[in-house]
PDB file of C-alpha atoms and ligand atoms in Angstrom:
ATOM      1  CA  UNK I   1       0.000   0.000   0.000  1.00 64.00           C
ATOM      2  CA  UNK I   2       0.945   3.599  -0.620  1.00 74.00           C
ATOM      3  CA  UNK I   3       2.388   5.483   2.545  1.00 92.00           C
ATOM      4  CA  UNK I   4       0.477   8.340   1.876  1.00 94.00           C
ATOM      5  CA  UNK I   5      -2.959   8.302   0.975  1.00 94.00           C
ATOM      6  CA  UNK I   6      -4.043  11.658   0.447  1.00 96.00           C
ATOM      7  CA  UNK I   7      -2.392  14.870   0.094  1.00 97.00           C
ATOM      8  CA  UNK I   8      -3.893  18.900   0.071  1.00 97.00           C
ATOM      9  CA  UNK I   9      -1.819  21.070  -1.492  1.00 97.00           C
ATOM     10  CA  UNK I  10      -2.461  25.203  -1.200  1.00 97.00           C
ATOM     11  CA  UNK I  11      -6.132  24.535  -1.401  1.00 97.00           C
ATOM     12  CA  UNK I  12      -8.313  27.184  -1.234  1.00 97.00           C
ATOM     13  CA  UNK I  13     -11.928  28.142  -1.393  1.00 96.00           C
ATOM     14  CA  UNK I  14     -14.871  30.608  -1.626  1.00 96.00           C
ATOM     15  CA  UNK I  15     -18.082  30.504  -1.692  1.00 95.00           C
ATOM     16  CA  UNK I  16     -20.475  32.746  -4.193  1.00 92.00           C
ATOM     17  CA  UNK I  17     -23.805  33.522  -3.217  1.00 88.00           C
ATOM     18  CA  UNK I  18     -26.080  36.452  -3.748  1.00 88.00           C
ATOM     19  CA  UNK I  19     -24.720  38.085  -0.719  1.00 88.00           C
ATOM     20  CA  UNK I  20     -21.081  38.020  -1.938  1.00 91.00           C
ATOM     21  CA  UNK I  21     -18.705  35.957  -1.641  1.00 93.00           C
ATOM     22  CA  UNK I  22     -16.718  33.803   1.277  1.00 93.00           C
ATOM     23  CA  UNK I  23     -13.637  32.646   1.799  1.00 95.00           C
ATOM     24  CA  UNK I  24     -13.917  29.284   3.602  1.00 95.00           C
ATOM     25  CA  UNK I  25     -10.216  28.037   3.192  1.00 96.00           C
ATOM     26  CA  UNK I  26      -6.804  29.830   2.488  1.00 95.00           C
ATOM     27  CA  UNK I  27      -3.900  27.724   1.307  1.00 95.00           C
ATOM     28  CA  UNK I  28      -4.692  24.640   3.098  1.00 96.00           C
ATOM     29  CA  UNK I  29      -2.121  21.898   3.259  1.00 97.00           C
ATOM     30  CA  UNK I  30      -1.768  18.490   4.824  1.00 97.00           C
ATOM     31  CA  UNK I  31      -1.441  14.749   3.915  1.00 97.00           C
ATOM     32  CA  UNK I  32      -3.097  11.715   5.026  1.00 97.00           C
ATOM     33  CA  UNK I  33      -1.303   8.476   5.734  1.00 96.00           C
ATOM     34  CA  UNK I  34      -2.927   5.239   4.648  1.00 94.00           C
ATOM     35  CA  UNK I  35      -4.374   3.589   7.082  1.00 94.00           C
ATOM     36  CA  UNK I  36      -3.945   6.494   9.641  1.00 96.00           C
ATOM     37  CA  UNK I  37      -6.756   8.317  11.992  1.00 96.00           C
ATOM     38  CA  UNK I  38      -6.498  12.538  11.377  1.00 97.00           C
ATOM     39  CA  UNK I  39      -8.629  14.769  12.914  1.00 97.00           C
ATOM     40  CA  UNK I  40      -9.189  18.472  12.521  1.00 97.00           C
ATOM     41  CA  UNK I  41     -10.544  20.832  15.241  1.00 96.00           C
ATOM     42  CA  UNK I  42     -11.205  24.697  14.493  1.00 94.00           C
ATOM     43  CA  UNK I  43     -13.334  27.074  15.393  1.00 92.00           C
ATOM     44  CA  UNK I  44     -17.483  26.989  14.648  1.00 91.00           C
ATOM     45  CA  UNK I  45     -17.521  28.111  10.846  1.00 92.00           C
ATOM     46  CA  UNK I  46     -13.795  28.271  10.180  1.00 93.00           C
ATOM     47  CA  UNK I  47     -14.468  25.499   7.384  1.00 95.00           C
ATOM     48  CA  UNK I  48     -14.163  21.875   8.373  1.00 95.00           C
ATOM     49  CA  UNK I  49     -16.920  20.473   6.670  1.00 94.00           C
ATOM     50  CA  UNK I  50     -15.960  22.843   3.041  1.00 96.00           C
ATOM     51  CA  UNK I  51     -12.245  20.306   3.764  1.00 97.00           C
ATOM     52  CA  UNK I  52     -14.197  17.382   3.462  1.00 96.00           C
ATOM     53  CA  UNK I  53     -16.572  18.367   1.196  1.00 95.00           C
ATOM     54  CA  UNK I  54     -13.769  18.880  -1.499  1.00 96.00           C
ATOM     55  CA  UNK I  55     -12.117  15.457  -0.552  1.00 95.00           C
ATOM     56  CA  UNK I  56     -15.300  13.982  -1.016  1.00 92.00           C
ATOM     57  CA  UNK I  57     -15.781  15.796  -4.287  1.00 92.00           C
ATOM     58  CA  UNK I  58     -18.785  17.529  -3.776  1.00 91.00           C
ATOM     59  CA  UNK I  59     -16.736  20.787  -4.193  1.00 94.00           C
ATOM     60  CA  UNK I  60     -13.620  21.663  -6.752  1.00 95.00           C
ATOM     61  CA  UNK I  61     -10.899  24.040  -4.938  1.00 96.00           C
ATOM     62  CA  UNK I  62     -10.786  27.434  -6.593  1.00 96.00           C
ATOM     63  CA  UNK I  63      -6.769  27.049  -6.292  1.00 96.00           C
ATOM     64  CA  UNK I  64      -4.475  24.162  -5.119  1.00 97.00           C
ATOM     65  CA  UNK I  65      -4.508  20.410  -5.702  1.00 96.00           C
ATOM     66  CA  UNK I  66      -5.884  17.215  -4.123  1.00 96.00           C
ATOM     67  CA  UNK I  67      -4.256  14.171  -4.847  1.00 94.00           C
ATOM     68  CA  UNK I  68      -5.222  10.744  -4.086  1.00 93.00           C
ATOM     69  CA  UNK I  69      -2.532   7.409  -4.581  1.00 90.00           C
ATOM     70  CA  UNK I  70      -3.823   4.326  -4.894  1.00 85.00           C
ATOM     71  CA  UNK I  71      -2.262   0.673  -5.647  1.00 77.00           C
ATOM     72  CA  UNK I  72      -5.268  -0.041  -8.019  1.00 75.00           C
ATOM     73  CA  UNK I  73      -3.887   1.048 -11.390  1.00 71.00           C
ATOM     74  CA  UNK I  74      -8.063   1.028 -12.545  1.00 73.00           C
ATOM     75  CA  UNK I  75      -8.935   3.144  -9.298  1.00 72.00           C
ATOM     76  CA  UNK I  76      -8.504   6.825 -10.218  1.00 73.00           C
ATOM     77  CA  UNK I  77      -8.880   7.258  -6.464  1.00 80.00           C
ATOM     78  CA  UNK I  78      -9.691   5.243  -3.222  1.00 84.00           C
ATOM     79  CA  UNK I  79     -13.479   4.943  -2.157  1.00 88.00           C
ATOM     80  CA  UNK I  80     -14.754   7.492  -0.101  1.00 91.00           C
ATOM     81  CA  UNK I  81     -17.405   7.059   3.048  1.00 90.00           C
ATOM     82  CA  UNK I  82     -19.088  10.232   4.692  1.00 88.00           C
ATOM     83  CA  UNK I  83     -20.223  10.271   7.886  1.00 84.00           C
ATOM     84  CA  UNK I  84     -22.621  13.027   9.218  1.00 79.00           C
ATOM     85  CA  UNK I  85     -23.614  14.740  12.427  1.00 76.00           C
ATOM     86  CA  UNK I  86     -27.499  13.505  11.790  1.00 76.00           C
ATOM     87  CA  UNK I  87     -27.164   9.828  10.709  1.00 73.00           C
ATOM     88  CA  UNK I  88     -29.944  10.328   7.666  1.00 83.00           C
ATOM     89  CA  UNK I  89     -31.438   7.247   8.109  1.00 91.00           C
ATOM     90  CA  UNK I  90     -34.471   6.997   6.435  1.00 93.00           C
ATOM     91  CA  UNK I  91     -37.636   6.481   8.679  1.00 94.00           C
ATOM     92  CA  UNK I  92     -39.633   4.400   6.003  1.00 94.00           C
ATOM     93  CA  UNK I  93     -37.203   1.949   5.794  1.00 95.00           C
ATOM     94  CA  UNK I  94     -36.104  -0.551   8.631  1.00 96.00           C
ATOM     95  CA  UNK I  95     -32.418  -1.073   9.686  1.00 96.00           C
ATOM     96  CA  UNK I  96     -31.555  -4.131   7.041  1.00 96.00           C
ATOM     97  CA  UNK I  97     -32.977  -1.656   4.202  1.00 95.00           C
ATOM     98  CA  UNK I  98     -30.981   1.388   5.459  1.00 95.00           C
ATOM     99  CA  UNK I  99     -27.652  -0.680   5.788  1.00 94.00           C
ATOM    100  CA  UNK I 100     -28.291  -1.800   2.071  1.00 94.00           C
ATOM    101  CA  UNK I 101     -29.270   1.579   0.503  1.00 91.00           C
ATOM    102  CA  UNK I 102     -25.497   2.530  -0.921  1.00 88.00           C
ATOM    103  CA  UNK I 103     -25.381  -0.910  -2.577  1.00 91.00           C
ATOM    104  CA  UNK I 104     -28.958  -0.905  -3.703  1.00 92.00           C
ATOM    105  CA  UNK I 105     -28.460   2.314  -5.468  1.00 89.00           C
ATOM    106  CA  UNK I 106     -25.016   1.217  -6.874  1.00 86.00           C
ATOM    107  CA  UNK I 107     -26.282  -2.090  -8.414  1.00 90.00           C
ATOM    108  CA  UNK I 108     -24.187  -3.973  -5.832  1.00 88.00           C
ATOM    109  CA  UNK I 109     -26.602  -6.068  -3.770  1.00 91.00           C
ATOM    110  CA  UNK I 110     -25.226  -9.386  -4.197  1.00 93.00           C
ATOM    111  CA  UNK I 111     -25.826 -12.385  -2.068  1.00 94.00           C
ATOM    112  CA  UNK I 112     -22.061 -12.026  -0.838  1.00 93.00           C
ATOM    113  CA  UNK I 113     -22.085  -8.654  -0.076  1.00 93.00           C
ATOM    114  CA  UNK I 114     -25.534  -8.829   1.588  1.00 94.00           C
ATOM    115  CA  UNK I 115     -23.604 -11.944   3.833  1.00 94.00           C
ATOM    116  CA  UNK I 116     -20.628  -9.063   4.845  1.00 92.00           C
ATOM    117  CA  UNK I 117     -23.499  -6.410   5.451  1.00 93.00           C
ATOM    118  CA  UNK I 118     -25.036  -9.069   8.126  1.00 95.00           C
ATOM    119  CA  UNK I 119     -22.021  -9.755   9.384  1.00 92.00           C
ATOM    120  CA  UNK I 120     -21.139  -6.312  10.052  1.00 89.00           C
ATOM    121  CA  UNK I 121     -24.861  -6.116  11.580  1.00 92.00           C
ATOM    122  CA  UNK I 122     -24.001  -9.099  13.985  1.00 91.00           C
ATOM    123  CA  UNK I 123     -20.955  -7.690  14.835  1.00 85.00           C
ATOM    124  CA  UNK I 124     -21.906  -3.965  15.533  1.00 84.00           C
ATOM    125  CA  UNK I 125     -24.847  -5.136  17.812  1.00 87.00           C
ATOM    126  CA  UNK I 126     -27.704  -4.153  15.611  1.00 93.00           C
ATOM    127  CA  UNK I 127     -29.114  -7.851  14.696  1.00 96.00           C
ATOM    128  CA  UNK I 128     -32.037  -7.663  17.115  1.00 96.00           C
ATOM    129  CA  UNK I 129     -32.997  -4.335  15.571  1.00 96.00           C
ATOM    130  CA  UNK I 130     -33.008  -5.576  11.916  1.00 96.00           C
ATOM    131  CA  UNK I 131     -36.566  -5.459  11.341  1.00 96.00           C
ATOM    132  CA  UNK I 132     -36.936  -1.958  13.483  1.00 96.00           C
ATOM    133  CA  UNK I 133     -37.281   1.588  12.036  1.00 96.00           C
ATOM    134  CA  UNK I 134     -34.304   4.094  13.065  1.00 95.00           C
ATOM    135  CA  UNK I 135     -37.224   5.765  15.587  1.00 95.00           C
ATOM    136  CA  UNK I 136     -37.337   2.563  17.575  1.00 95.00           C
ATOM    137  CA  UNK I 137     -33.220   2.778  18.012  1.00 94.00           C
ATOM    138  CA  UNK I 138     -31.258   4.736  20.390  1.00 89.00           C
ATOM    139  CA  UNK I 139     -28.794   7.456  18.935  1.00 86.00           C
ATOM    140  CA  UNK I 140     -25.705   5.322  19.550  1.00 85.00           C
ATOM    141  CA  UNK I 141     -27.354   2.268  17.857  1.00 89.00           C
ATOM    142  CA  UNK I 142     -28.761   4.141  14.660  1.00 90.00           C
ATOM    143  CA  UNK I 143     -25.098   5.773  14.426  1.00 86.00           C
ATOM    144  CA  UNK I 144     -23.838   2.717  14.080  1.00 88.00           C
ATOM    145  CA  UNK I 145     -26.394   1.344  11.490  1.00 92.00           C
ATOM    146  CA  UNK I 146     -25.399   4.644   9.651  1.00 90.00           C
ATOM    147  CA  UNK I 147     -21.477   2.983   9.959  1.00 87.00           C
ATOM    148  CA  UNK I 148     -22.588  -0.081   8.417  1.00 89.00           C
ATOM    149  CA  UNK I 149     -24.060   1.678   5.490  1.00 91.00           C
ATOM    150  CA  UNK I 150     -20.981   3.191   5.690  1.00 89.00           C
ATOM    151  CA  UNK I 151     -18.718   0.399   5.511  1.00 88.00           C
ATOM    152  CA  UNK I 152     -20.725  -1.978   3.295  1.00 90.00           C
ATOM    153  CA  UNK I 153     -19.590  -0.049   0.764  1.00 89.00           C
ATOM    154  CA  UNK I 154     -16.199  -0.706   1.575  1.00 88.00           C
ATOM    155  CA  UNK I 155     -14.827   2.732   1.261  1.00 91.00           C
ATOM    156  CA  UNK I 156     -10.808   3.045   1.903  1.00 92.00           C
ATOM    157  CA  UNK I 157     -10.945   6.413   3.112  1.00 94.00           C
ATOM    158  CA  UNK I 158     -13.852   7.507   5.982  1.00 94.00           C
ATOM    159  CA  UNK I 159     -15.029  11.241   6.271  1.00 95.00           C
ATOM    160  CA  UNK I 160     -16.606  11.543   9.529  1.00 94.00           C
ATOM    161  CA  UNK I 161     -18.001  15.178   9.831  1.00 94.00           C
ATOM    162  CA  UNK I 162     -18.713  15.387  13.744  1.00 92.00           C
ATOM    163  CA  UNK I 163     -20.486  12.118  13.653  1.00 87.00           C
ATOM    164  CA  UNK I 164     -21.110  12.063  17.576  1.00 85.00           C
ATOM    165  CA  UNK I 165     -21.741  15.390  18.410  1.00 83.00           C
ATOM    166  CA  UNK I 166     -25.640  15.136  18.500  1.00 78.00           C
ATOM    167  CA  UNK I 167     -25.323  12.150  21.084  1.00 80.00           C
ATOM    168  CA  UNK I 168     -25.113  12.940  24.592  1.00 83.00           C
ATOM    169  CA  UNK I 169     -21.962  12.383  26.563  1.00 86.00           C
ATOM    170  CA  UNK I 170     -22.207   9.421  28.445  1.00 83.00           C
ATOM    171  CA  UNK I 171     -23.386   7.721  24.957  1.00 82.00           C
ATOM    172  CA  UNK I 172     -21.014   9.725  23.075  1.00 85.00           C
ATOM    173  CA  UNK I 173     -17.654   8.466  24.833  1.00 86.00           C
ATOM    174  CA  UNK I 174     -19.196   4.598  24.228  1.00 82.00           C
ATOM    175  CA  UNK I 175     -20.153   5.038  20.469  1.00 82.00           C
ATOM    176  CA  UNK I 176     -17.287   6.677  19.654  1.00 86.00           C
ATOM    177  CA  UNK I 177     -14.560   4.450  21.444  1.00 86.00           C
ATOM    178  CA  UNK I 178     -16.580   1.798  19.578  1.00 82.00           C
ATOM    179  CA  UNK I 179     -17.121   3.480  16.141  1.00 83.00           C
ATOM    180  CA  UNK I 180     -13.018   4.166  16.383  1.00 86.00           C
ATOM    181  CA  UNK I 181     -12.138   0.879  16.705  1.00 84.00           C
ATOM    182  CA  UNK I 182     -14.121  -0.654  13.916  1.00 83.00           C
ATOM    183  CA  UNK I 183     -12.640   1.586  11.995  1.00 87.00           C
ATOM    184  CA  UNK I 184      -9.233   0.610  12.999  1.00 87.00           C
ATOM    185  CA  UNK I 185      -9.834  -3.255  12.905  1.00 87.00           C
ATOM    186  CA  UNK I 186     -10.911  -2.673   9.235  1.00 86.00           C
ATOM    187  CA  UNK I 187      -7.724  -0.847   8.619  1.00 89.00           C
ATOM    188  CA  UNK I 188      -9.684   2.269   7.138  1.00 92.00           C
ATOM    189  CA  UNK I 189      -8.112   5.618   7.192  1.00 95.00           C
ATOM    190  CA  UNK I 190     -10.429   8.036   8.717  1.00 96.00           C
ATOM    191  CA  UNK I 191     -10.595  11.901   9.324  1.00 97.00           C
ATOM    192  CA  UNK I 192     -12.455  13.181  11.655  1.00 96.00           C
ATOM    193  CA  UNK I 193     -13.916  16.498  12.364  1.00 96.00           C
ATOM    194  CA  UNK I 194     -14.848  17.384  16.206  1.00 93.00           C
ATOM    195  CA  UNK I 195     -14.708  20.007  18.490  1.00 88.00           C
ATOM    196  CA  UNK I 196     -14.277  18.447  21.528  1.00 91.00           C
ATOM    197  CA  UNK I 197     -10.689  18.400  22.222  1.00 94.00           C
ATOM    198  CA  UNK I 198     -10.572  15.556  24.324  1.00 93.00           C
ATOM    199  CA  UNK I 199     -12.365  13.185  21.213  1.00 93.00           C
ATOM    200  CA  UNK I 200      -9.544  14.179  18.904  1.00 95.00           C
ATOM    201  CA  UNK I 201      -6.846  13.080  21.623  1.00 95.00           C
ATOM    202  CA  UNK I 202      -8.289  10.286  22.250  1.00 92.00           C
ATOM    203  CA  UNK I 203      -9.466   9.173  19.068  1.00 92.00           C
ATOM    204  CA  UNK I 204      -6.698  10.504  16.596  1.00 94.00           C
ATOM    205  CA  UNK I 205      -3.183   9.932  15.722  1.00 95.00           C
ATOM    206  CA  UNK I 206      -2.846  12.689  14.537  1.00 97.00           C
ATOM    207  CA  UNK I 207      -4.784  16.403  15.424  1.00 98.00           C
ATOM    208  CA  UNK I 208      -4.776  19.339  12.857  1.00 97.00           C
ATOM    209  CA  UNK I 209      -5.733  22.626  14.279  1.00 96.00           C
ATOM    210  CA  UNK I 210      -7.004  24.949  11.957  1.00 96.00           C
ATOM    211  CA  UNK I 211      -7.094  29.109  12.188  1.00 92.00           C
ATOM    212  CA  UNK I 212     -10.395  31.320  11.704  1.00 91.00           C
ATOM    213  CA  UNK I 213     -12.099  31.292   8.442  1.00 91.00           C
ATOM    214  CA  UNK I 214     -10.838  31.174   6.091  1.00 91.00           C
ATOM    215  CA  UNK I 215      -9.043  28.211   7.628  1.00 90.00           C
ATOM    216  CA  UNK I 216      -5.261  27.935   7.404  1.00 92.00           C
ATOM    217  CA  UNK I 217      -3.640  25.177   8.845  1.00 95.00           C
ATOM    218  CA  UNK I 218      -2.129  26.491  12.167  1.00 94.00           C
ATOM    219  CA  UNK I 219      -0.310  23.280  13.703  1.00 94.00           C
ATOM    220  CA  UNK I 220      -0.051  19.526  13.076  1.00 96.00           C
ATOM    221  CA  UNK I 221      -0.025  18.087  16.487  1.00 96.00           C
ATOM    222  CA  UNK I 222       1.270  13.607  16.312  1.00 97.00           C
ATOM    223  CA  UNK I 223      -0.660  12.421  19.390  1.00 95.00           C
ATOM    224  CA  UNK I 224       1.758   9.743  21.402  1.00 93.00           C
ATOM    225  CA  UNK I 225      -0.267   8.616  25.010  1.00 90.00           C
ATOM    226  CA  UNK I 226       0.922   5.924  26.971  1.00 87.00           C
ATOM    227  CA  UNK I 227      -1.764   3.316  27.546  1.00 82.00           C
ATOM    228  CA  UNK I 228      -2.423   0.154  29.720  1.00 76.00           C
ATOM    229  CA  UNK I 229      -4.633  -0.992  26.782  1.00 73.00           C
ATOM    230  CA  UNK I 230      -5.534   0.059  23.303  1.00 67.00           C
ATOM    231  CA  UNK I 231      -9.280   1.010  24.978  1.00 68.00           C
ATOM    232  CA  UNK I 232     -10.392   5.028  23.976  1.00 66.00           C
ATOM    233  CA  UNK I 233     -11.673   5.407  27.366  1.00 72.00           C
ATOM    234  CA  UNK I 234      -8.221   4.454  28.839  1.00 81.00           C
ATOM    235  CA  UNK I 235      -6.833   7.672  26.774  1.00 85.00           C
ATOM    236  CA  UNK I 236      -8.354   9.883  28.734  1.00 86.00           C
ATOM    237  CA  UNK I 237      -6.865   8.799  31.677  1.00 87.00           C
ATOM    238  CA  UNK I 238      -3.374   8.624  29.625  1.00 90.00           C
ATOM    239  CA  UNK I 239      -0.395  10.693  31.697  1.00 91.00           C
ATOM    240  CA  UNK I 240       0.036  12.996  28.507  1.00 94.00           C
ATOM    241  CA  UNK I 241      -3.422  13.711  27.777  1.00 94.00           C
ATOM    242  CA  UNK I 242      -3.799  17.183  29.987  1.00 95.00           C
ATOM    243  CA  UNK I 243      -0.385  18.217  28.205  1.00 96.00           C
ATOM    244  CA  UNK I 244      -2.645  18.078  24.506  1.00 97.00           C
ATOM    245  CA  UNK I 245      -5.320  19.334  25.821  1.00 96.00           C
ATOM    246  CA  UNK I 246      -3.758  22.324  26.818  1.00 96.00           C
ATOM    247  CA  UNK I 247      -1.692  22.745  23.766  1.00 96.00           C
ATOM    248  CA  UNK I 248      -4.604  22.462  21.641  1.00 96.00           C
ATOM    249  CA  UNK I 249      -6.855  24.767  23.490  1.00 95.00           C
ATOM    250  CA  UNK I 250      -3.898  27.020  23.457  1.00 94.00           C
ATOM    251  CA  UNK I 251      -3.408  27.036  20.159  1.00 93.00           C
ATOM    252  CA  UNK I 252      -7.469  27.797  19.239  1.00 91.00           C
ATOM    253  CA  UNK I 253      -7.440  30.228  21.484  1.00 89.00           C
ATOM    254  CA  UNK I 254      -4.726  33.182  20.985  1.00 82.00           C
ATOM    255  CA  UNK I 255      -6.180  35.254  17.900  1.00 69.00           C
TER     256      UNK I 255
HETATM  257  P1  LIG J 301     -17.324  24.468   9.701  1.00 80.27           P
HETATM  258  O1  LIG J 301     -17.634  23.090   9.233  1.00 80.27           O
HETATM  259  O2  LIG J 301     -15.904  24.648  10.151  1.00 80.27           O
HETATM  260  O3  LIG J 301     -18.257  24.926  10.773  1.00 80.27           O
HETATM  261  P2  LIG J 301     -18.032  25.195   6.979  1.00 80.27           P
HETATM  262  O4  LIG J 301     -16.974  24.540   6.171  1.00 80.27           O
HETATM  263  O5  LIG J 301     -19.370  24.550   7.016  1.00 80.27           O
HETATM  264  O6  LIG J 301     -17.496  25.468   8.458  1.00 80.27           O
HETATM  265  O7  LIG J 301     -18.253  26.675   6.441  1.00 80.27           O
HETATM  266  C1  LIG J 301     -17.192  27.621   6.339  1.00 80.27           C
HETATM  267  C2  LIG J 301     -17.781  28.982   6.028  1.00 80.27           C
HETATM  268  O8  LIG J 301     -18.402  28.972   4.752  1.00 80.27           O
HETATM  269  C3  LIG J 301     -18.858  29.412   7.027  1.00 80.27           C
HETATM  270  O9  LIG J 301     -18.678  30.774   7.292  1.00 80.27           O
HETATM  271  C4  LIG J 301     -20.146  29.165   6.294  1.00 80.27           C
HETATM  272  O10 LIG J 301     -21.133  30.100   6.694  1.00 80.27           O
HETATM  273  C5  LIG J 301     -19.757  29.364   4.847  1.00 80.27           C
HETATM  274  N1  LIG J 301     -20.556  28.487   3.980  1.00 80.27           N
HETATM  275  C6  LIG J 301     -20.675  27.159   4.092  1.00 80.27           C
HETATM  276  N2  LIG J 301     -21.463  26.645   3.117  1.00 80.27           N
HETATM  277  C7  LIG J 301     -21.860  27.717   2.366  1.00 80.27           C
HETATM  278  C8  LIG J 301     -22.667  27.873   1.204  1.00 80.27           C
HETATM  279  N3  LIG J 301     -23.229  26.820   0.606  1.00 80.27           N
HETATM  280  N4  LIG J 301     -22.839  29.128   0.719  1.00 80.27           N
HETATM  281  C9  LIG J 301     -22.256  30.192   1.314  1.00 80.27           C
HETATM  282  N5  LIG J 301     -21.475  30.117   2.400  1.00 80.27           N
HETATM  283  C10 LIG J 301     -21.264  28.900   2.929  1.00 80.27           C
HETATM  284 MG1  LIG J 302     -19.153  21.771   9.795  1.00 80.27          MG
END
């Protein structure tokens, strides 16, 4: 596999709109490792989501270059999974037919990969509510049916655009120590965008800090904490964790 998996060179951004125009990013740099987990924190608005948005393709950058390696000579670029705040599942269709939507829609529903989505089901927890709509789920357990839609499409790269923020706390620590290591068993490389500090130390290899709109990339920080086990919760209790913590809040907060 390629070392590097990703890389954003001088990227930058504006939107038009009736009211003028906004720059979301300036000259925004970085690369992705294969297989590693990034994430990005910044201030409300600084513009996260316009990052992944233009990784994912939705958006072209006005200026710079993004640049994707793969191994697949027929792959132009890696598959590419997005992961929102709301899960969008959709409340007319139980779990099973959420989970299958992607492939549905892509043609893909084949007995094998139907077998993988059920195994992912079994393994995530979420057999028992196969048959349920999203309403009858809890917000942890319909996050992770929106993973499994996720995954089934077995994307190489996951965007995950504050995926846990609308849970509360107590849930939130659970579902995202969980989501995190699916994602590393699979061997996926993820970003992810939060604004709690602590998530992105805990979670992340690797935190990006990014200035006030338009975003600039302010400091790379390589998270190193030395842990008992490999569980997220244990990070928090980690001996270098306060150290980040204050290094990143620092950092967000002197303009
Ligand atoms: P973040 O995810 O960091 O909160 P965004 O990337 O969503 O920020 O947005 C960055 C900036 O661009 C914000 O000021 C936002 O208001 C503006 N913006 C986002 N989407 C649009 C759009 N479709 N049209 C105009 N402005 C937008
Ligand atoms: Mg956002």
């Amino acid at each position: 596999m390629a070392d590097t998996i990703l890389t954003l060179k001088n990227i930058s951004y504006s939107y038009h709109s009736l009211n003028g125009e906004v720059k979301a990013l300036d000259n925004v740099s970085f690369s992705v490792r294969t297989g590693e987990f990034l994430a990005i924190v910044g201030p409300s608005g600084c513009g996260k989501s316009t990052i992944l948005s233009l990784i994912a393709g939705l958006l072209r950058p006005e200026s710079g270059d993004i640049t994707f390696y793969t191994d697949d000579p027929q792959d132009a670029k890696p598959g590419i999974g997005y992961m929102l705040q709301h899960d969008h599942l959709f409340e007319w269709r139980d779990i099973y037919r959420n989970v299958t939507l992607g492939l549905e829609i892509n043609g893909q529903l084949t007995a094998q990969k139907k077998e993988r989505v059920l195994n992912m089901v079994e393994d995530y927890g979420l057999t028992p509510f196969l048959h349920k709509k999203p309403s009858e789920l809890s917000g942890g357990l319909k996050q992770r049916a929106a993973l499994v839609r996720t995954m089934a499409l077995e994307p190489d790269i996951l965007l995950l655009d504050e995926p846990f923020s609308a849970l509360d706390y107590q849930t939130r620590l659970h579902v995202s120590s969980d989501i995190c290591r699916i994602i590393r068993a699979a061997g996926k490389t993820a970003i992810l965008i939060t604004h709690d500090l602590s998530e992105a130390i805990s979670l992340a290899e690797r935190v990006i800090v990014l200035g006030q709109r338009p975003a600039r990339v302010k400091r790379e920080i390589p998270i190193r904490l030395t842990l008992p086990d490999d569980s997220v919760l244990a990070a928090r209790n980690a001996p270098e964790f306060q150290n980040y913590f204050n290094m990143l809040w620092e950092e967000l907060n002197d303009e």
